[in-house]
Short mmCIF file of N, CA, C and O in Angstrom, two decimals:
data_model
loop_
_atom_site.label_atom_id
_atom_site.label_comp_id
_atom_site.label_asym_id
_atom_site.label_seq_id
_atom_site.Cartn_x
_atom_site.Cartn_y
_atom_site.Cartn_z
N MET A 7 85.38 160.78 110.76
CA MET A 7 84.21 160.09 110.58
C MET A 7 83.36 159.68 110.01
O MET A 7 82.77 158.41 110.38
N ILE A 8 83.81 159.61 108.64
CA ILE A 8 83.26 158.03 107.77
C ILE A 8 83.94 156.74 107.98
O ILE A 8 83.05 156.11 108.30
N ARG A 9 85.11 156.96 108.43
CA ARG A 9 85.83 155.50 108.81
C ARG A 9 84.92 155.19 109.99
O ARG A 9 84.67 153.80 109.88
N SER A 10 84.83 155.87 110.79
CA SER A 10 83.86 155.43 112.30
C SER A 10 82.59 155.01 111.98
O SER A 10 81.84 153.83 112.55
N LEU A 11 82.02 155.28 110.81
CA LEU A 11 80.36 155.18 110.39
C LEU A 11 80.95 153.66 109.53
O LEU A 11 80.14 152.81 109.51
N LEU A 12 81.77 153.46 108.81
CA LEU A 12 82.06 152.44 108.00
C LEU A 12 82.48 150.87 109.33
O LEU A 12 81.95 150.11 108.88
N VAL A 13 83.37 151.24 110.41
CA VAL A 13 83.52 150.19 111.58
C VAL A 13 82.41 150.01 112.07
O VAL A 13 81.70 148.92 111.95
N PHE A 14 81.43 151.07 112.56
CA PHE A 14 80.30 150.50 112.80
C PHE A 14 79.36 149.65 111.92
O PHE A 14 78.54 148.44 112.25
N ALA A 15 79.48 150.43 110.36
CA ALA A 15 78.41 149.42 109.63
C ALA A 15 78.71 147.87 109.57
O ALA A 15 77.76 147.17 109.72
N VAL A 16 80.35 147.89 109.42
CA VAL A 16 80.81 146.22 109.24
C VAL A 16 80.45 145.73 110.41
O VAL A 16 80.01 144.86 109.99
N LEU A 17 80.85 146.13 111.64
CA LEU A 17 80.35 145.18 113.06
C LEU A 17 79.05 145.13 113.00
O LEU A 17 78.55 144.11 113.28
N SER A 18 78.07 145.94 112.66
CA SER A 18 76.73 145.62 112.50
C SER A 18 76.40 144.52 111.76
O SER A 18 75.69 143.57 112.13
N VAL A 19 76.88 144.23 110.86
CA VAL A 19 76.72 143.29 109.54
C VAL A 19 77.12 142.34 110.11
O VAL A 19 76.63 140.96 110.16
N ALA A 20 78.32 142.19 110.95
CA ALA A 20 78.75 141.25 111.42
C ALA A 20 77.89 140.45 112.34
O ALA A 20 78.08 139.07 112.30
N ALA A 21 77.45 141.01 113.24
CA ALA A 21 76.56 140.77 114.03
C ALA A 21 75.20 139.83 113.93
O ALA A 21 75.03 138.98 114.35
N ILE A 22 74.72 140.60 112.77
CA ILE A 22 73.65 139.91 112.50
C ILE A 22 73.69 138.64 111.41
O ILE A 22 72.92 137.66 111.55
N SER A 23 74.77 138.83 110.85
CA SER A 23 75.19 137.50 109.91
C SER A 23 75.58 136.55 111.20
O SER A 23 75.01 135.36 110.62
N THR A 24 76.20 136.44 112.26
CA THR A 24 76.50 135.68 113.06
C THR A 24 75.37 135.37 113.69
O THR A 24 75.16 133.90 114.24
N GLN A 25 74.41 135.68 113.54
CA GLN A 25 73.35 135.31 114.75
C GLN A 25 72.69 134.10 114.29
O GLN A 25 71.86 133.32 114.72
N ALA A 26 72.65 134.15 113.13
CA ALA A 26 71.96 132.93 111.83
C ALA A 26 72.87 131.55 112.45
O ALA A 26 72.36 130.47 112.32
N PHE A 27 73.86 131.56 112.92
CA PHE A 27 74.79 130.67 113.20
C PHE A 27 75.05 130.48 114.65
O PHE A 27 75.24 129.04 115.17
N VAL A 28 74.20 131.15 115.49
CA VAL A 28 74.19 130.88 117.10
C VAL A 28 73.06 130.12 117.40
O VAL A 28 72.26 129.86 116.72
N VAL A 29 73.25 129.13 118.25
CA VAL A 29 72.40 128.40 118.83
C VAL A 29 71.56 129.24 119.96
O VAL A 29 71.81 129.98 120.55
N PRO A 30 70.06 129.37 119.67
CA PRO A 30 69.47 130.18 120.49
C PRO A 30 69.52 130.06 122.14
O PRO A 30 69.45 129.11 121.90
N SER A 31 68.95 130.77 122.67
CA SER A 31 68.80 130.41 123.59
C SER A 31 67.57 129.74 124.51
O SER A 31 66.85 129.56 123.41
N ILE A 32 67.42 129.32 125.70
CA ILE A 32 66.59 128.24 126.39
C ILE A 32 65.05 128.63 125.75
O ILE A 32 64.26 128.26 125.80
N GLY A 33 64.78 130.19 125.99
CA GLY A 33 63.61 130.59 126.26
C GLY A 33 63.20 130.88 124.97
O GLY A 33 61.66 130.66 124.38
N GLN A 34 64.12 131.21 123.71
CA GLN A 34 63.63 131.18 122.19
C GLN A 34 63.35 129.48 121.36
O GLN A 34 62.47 129.55 121.06
N SER A 35 64.13 128.53 122.40
CA SER A 35 63.50 127.62 121.46
C SER A 35 62.40 126.65 122.24
O SER A 35 62.07 125.76 121.89
N ALA A 36 62.05 127.33 123.57
CA ALA A 36 60.87 126.73 123.85
C ALA A 36 59.81 127.01 123.32
O ALA A 36 58.76 126.45 122.90
N LEU A 37 59.76 128.57 122.71
CA LEU A 37 58.68 129.17 122.28
C LEU A 37 58.79 128.43 120.80
O LEU A 37 57.83 128.34 120.10
N ALA A 38 59.91 128.21 119.79
CA ALA A 38 59.80 127.62 118.88
C ALA A 38 59.47 126.12 118.69
O ALA A 38 58.47 125.76 118.06
N THR A 39 59.13 125.57 120.00
CA THR A 39 59.34 123.72 120.13
C THR A 39 57.55 123.79 120.37
O THR A 39 57.04 123.05 119.74
N THR A 40 57.20 124.89 121.15
CA THR A 40 55.63 124.67 121.39
C THR A 40 54.86 124.71 120.53
O THR A 40 53.76 124.62 120.42
N SER A 41 55.30 126.09 119.48
CA SER A 41 54.12 126.37 118.38
C SER A 41 54.11 125.10 117.57
O SER A 41 53.12 124.70 116.84
N THR A 42 55.19 124.63 117.22
CA THR A 42 55.31 123.28 116.00
C THR A 42 54.51 122.15 116.82
O THR A 42 53.25 121.27 116.48
N SER A 43 54.72 121.86 118.51
CA SER A 43 54.04 120.89 119.16
C SER A 43 52.65 120.88 119.09
O SER A 43 51.75 120.28 119.07
N LEU A 44 52.03 122.26 119.60
CA LEU A 44 50.29 122.50 119.44
C LEU A 44 50.35 122.34 118.06
O LEU A 44 48.96 121.95 118.25
N ASP A 45 50.74 123.19 116.68
CA ASP A 45 49.87 122.50 115.01
C ASP A 45 50.03 121.09 115.40
O ASP A 45 49.03 120.64 115.08
N ALA A 46 50.85 120.34 116.05
CA ALA A 46 51.42 118.73 115.76
C ALA A 46 49.85 118.18 116.23
O ALA A 46 48.81 117.44 115.93
N SER A 47 49.58 118.63 117.53
CA SER A 47 48.47 118.06 118.48
C SER A 47 47.56 118.53 118.04
O SER A 47 46.24 117.88 118.10
N ARG A 48 47.11 119.92 117.56
CA ARG A 48 46.03 120.46 116.72
C ARG A 48 45.54 119.36 115.85
O ARG A 48 44.38 118.96 115.80
N ILE A 49 46.24 119.08 114.90
CA ILE A 49 46.11 118.13 113.88
C ILE A 49 45.68 116.94 114.49
O ILE A 49 45.07 116.11 113.79
N ASN A 50 46.53 116.32 115.19
CA ASN A 50 46.17 114.75 115.70
C ASN A 50 44.31 114.80 116.64
O ASN A 50 43.68 113.95 116.36
N ALA A 51 44.38 116.16 117.10
CA ALA A 51 42.88 116.14 117.86
C ALA A 51 42.13 116.45 116.60
O ALA A 51 41.22 115.56 117.04
N LYS A 52 42.03 117.00 115.43
CA LYS A 52 41.26 116.77 114.72
C LYS A 52 40.97 115.38 113.85
O LYS A 52 40.16 114.93 113.57
N ILE A 53 42.12 114.85 113.81
CA ILE A 53 42.31 113.33 113.46
C ILE A 53 41.23 112.72 114.32
O ILE A 53 40.19 111.62 114.01
N GLU A 54 41.67 112.85 115.36
CA GLU A 54 40.78 111.87 116.77
C GLU A 54 39.20 112.40 116.67
O GLU A 54 38.12 111.33 116.75
N LYS A 55 38.65 113.73 116.21
CA LYS A 55 37.96 114.24 116.65
C LYS A 55 36.72 113.67 115.26
O LYS A 55 35.60 113.25 115.26
N ARG A 56 37.30 113.54 114.11
CA ARG A 56 36.31 112.63 112.73
C ARG A 56 36.59 111.29 113.13
O ARG A 56 35.24 111.04 112.98
N LYS A 57 37.70 110.69 113.85
CA LYS A 57 36.93 108.98 114.33
C LYS A 57 35.98 109.22 115.04
O LYS A 57 35.19 108.24 114.93
N ARG A 58 36.13 110.03 116.18
CA ARG A 58 34.88 109.96 117.11
C ARG A 58 33.87 110.06 117.06
O ARG A 58 32.55 109.36 116.56
N ASN A 59 33.55 111.32 115.45
CA ASN A 59 32.51 111.40 114.94
C ASN A 59 31.95 110.54 113.92
O ASN A 59 30.35 110.15 114.15
N ARG A 60 32.70 110.01 113.69
CA ARG A 60 32.61 108.60 112.35
C ARG A 60 31.87 107.34 113.31
O ARG A 60 30.55 106.82 113.09
N GLU A 61 32.62 106.94 114.67
CA GLU A 61 32.13 106.02 115.30
C GLU A 61 30.66 106.42 115.95
O GLU A 61 29.67 105.64 115.92
N ASN A 62 30.43 107.83 116.48
CA ASN A 62 28.90 107.78 116.90
C ASN A 62 27.89 107.90 115.84
O ASN A 62 26.58 107.64 116.56
N MET A 63 28.61 108.24 114.56
CA MET A 63 27.41 108.35 113.59
C MET A 63 26.84 106.88 113.50
O MET A 63 25.38 106.80 112.95
N ARG A 64 27.44 105.86 113.02
CA ARG A 64 27.14 104.06 113.38
C ARG A 64 26.49 104.30 114.53
O ARG A 64 25.54 103.30 114.74
N LYS A 65 26.94 104.60 115.83
CA LYS A 65 26.09 103.94 116.83
C LYS A 65 25.01 104.39 117.17
O LYS A 65 24.00 103.62 117.56
N PHE A 66 24.56 105.66 116.58
CA PHE A 66 23.32 106.32 116.75
C PHE A 66 22.46 105.94 115.41
O PHE A 66 21.62 107.19 115.32
N LYS A 67 22.74 105.56 114.62
CA LYS A 67 22.10 105.44 113.17
C LYS A 67 20.91 105.19 113.31
O LYS A 67 20.64 103.95 114.16
N LYS A 68 19.80 106.04 113.03
CA LYS A 68 18.38 105.10 112.79
C LYS A 68 18.46 103.96 112.07
O LYS A 68 18.71 103.91 110.68
N GLY A 69 17.54 103.28 112.50
CA GLY A 69 17.30 101.70 111.70
C GLY A 69 16.02 102.21 111.36
O GLY A 69 15.70 103.04 110.73
N GLY A 70 15.02 101.64 110.53
CA GLY A 70 13.83 101.36 109.87
C GLY A 70 14.32 100.98 109.10
O GLY A 70 14.09 99.71 107.88
N LYS A 71 14.37 102.64 108.07
CA LYS A 71 14.40 102.52 106.61
C LYS A 71 15.34 101.76 106.06
O LYS A 71 15.38 100.57 105.06
N LYS A 72 16.97 102.07 106.57
CA LYS A 72 18.26 101.50 105.73
C LYS A 72 18.01 101.66 104.30
O LYS A 72 18.51 101.14 103.87
N GLY A 73 17.59 102.82 104.13
CA GLY A 73 18.18 103.79 102.80
C GLY A 73 17.23 103.41 101.49
O GLY A 73 17.46 103.69 100.41
N THR A 74 16.19 102.63 101.92
CA THR A 74 15.46 102.49 101.13
C THR A 74 14.17 103.44 100.97
O THR A 74 13.30 103.91 101.43
N SER A 75 13.95 104.08 99.90
CA SER A 75 13.05 105.36 99.54
C SER A 75 11.54 104.50 99.08
O SER A 75 11.41 103.66 98.59
N ARG A 76 10.60 105.86 99.08
CA ARG A 76 9.09 105.24 98.57
C ARG A 76 9.16 104.71 97.31
O ARG A 76 8.67 103.87 96.95
N LYS A 77 10.18 105.29 96.57
CA LYS A 77 10.27 104.99 94.72
C LYS A 77 10.53 103.67 94.66
O LYS A 77 10.20 103.02 93.94
N LYS A 78 11.54 103.20 95.81
CA LYS A 78 12.10 102.02 95.60
C LYS A 78 10.61 100.96 95.76
O LYS A 78 10.87 99.71 95.33
N MET A 79 10.11 101.23 96.96
CA MET A 79 9.53 100.49 97.99
C MET A 79 8.57 100.29 96.57
O MET A 79 7.80 99.16 96.76
N MET A 80 7.91 101.54 95.95
CA MET A 80 6.58 101.25 95.05
C MET A 80 7.05 100.29 93.90
O MET A 80 6.31 99.43 93.72
N ARG A 81 7.91 100.59 93.70
CA ARG A 81 8.99 99.47 92.36
C ARG A 81 8.95 98.32 93.17
O ARG A 81 8.60 98.08 91.70
N LYS A 82 9.56 98.16 94.00
CA LYS A 82 9.54 96.41 94.69
C LYS A 82 8.21 96.02 94.64
O LYS A 82 7.99 95.00 94.24
N ILE A 83 6.94 96.51 95.13
CA ILE A 83 5.48 96.34 95.05
C ILE A 83 5.32 95.81 93.78
O ILE A 83 4.60 94.79 93.75
N GLN A 84 5.33 96.45 92.71
CA GLN A 84 5.19 96.23 90.95
C GLN A 84 5.37 95.62 90.91
O GLN A 84 4.95 94.70 89.65
N SER A 85 6.30 95.26 91.06
CA SER A 85 7.69 93.94 90.14
C SER A 85 6.97 92.87 91.06
O SER A 85 6.99 91.98 90.28
N SER A 86 7.32 92.84 91.95
CA SER A 86 6.37 91.35 93.10
C SER A 86 5.23 91.08 92.35
O SER A 86 4.77 90.22 92.01
N ALA A 87 4.16 92.05 91.89
CA ALA A 87 2.78 91.99 91.45
C ALA A 87 2.98 91.18 89.94
O ALA A 87 2.26 90.24 89.87
N ALA A 88 3.63 92.24 89.10
CA ALA A 88 4.04 91.63 87.70
C ALA A 88 4.55 90.31 87.83
O ALA A 88 4.22 89.16 87.15
N ARG A 89 5.47 90.00 88.77
CA ARG A 89 6.03 88.37 88.67
C ARG A 89 4.98 87.36 89.33
O ARG A 89 4.98 86.50 88.79
N GLN A 90 4.16 87.76 90.02
CA GLN A 90 3.65 86.63 90.49
C GLN A 90 2.39 86.51 89.10
O GLN A 90 2.01 84.95 89.10
N ILE A 91 1.63 87.59 88.48
CA ILE A 91 0.51 87.31 87.37
C ILE A 91 1.83 86.76 86.26
O ILE A 91 1.31 85.28 85.57
N GLU A 92 3.35 86.93 86.39
CA GLU A 92 4.06 85.96 84.91
C GLU A 92 3.74 84.24 85.28
O GLU A 92 3.82 83.84 84.57
N ASN A 93 4.45 83.98 87.13
CA ASN A 93 4.02 82.96 87.57
C ASN A 93 2.55 82.40 87.58
O ASN A 93 2.75 80.88 87.01
N GLU A 94 1.58 82.82 87.51
CA GLU A 94 0.71 81.96 87.53
C GLU A 94 0.27 81.92 85.51
O GLU A 94 -0.46 80.91 85.49
N PHE A 95 0.94 83.01 84.86
CA PHE A 95 0.83 82.68 83.02
C PHE A 95 1.38 81.35 82.85
O PHE A 95 0.99 80.60 82.29
N ILE A 96 2.53 81.07 83.53
CA ILE A 96 3.57 80.09 83.10
C ILE A 96 2.78 78.54 83.60
O ILE A 96 2.64 77.84 83.09
N ALA A 97 2.24 78.95 85.20
CA ALA A 97 1.72 77.61 85.56
C ALA A 97 0.57 76.97 84.81
O ALA A 97 0.44 75.82 84.51
N LYS A 98 -0.29 78.02 84.32
CA LYS A 98 -1.26 77.57 83.19
C LYS A 98 -0.79 77.12 81.90
O LYS A 98 -1.45 76.26 81.45
N CYS A 99 0.08 77.49 81.57
CA CYS A 99 0.54 77.06 80.09
C CYS A 99 1.22 75.47 80.14
O CYS A 99 1.14 74.49 79.33
N PHE A 100 1.61 75.22 81.26
CA PHE A 100 2.47 73.95 81.61
C PHE A 100 1.50 73.21 82.34
O PHE A 100 2.20 72.12 83.05
N LEU A 101 0.22 73.60 82.55
CA LEU A 101 -0.83 72.39 83.19
C LEU A 101 -0.89 71.02 82.45
O LEU A 101 -0.33 71.07 81.36
N THR A 102 -0.44 69.85 83.16
CA THR A 102 -0.85 68.53 82.69
C THR A 102 -2.32 68.54 82.37
O THR A 102 -2.80 68.19 83.48
N ILE A 103 -2.37 68.17 81.38
CA ILE A 103 -3.54 67.55 80.76
C ILE A 103 -3.52 66.31 80.01
O ILE A 103 -2.55 66.35 79.18
N PRO A 104 -3.96 65.41 80.82
CA PRO A 104 -4.33 64.12 79.69
C PRO A 104 -4.36 63.99 78.33
O PRO A 104 -5.40 65.33 77.37
N PRO A 105 -3.73 63.50 77.72
CA PRO A 105 -3.71 63.74 76.14
C PRO A 105 -5.41 62.54 75.72
O PRO A 105 -5.97 62.03 76.49
N PRO A 106 -5.77 63.43 74.73
CA PRO A 106 -6.76 62.57 73.71
C PRO A 106 -6.64 61.14 73.85
O PRO A 106 -5.47 61.20 73.10
N LYS A 107 -7.80 60.51 74.01
CA LYS A 107 -8.00 59.17 73.78
C LYS A 107 -8.00 59.06 72.00
O LYS A 107 -8.60 59.66 71.45
N THR A 108 -7.01 58.18 71.71
CA THR A 108 -6.82 57.90 70.11
C THR A 108 -7.45 56.57 70.05
O THR A 108 -6.86 55.58 70.65
N GLU A 109 -7.73 56.23 69.13
CA GLU A 109 -8.04 54.74 68.78
C GLU A 109 -6.73 54.32 67.88
O GLU A 109 -6.12 54.91 67.67
N GLU A 110 -6.82 52.80 68.78
CA GLU A 110 -5.63 52.39 67.80
C GLU A 110 -5.73 51.78 66.63
O GLU A 110 -6.96 50.99 66.76
N LYS A 111 -5.29 52.15 65.86
CA LYS A 111 -5.33 51.10 64.32
C LYS A 111 -4.60 49.58 64.34
O LYS A 111 -3.42 49.63 65.11
N ASP A 112 -4.81 49.25 63.26
CA ASP A 112 -4.11 47.87 63.27
C ASP A 112 -2.99 47.86 62.69
O ASP A 112 -2.70 46.63 62.23
N ASP A 113 -2.63 49.09 62.35
CA ASP A 113 -1.06 49.15 61.73
C ASP A 113 -0.51 48.48 62.82
O ASP A 113 0.44 48.16 62.55
N LYS A 114 -0.85 49.14 63.97
CA LYS A 114 0.22 48.72 64.96
C LYS A 114 0.32 47.42 65.47
O LYS A 114 1.56 46.97 65.96
N LYS A 115 -0.55 47.11 65.36
CA LYS A 115 -0.90 45.38 65.78
C LYS A 115 -0.09 44.39 64.82
O LYS A 115 0.40 43.38 64.93
N ARG A 116 -0.06 44.75 63.71
CA ARG A 116 0.97 43.88 62.40
C ARG A 116 2.49 43.82 62.83
O ARG A 116 2.73 43.21 62.25
N TRP A 117 3.11 44.81 63.17
CA TRP A 117 4.29 44.77 63.56
C TRP A 117 4.58 44.02 64.82
O TRP A 117 5.12 43.71 65.57
#
């Protein structure tokens, strides 16, 4: 009795260990390859979808503002006004005024 159980245990262990080295049948290999191919196509589909979304975002982007906020617009208006005032001041500083008339002295005539 013990001998038959021992032989049965050895045969079952041998059968289990040899399944690791045997090529699976056609049905099992098809299942194994389809699961990996499905995962690969799923990843590829996600990458393609990201590309499509990026292209559509560029295509249907709203024009108009183009990233200028109200704060930037107000600063731009203020800086242009300040620049204009400074340019007017600089222009007034460098106005060409004819020099005052001076009397010529006799010293110049001597030389």
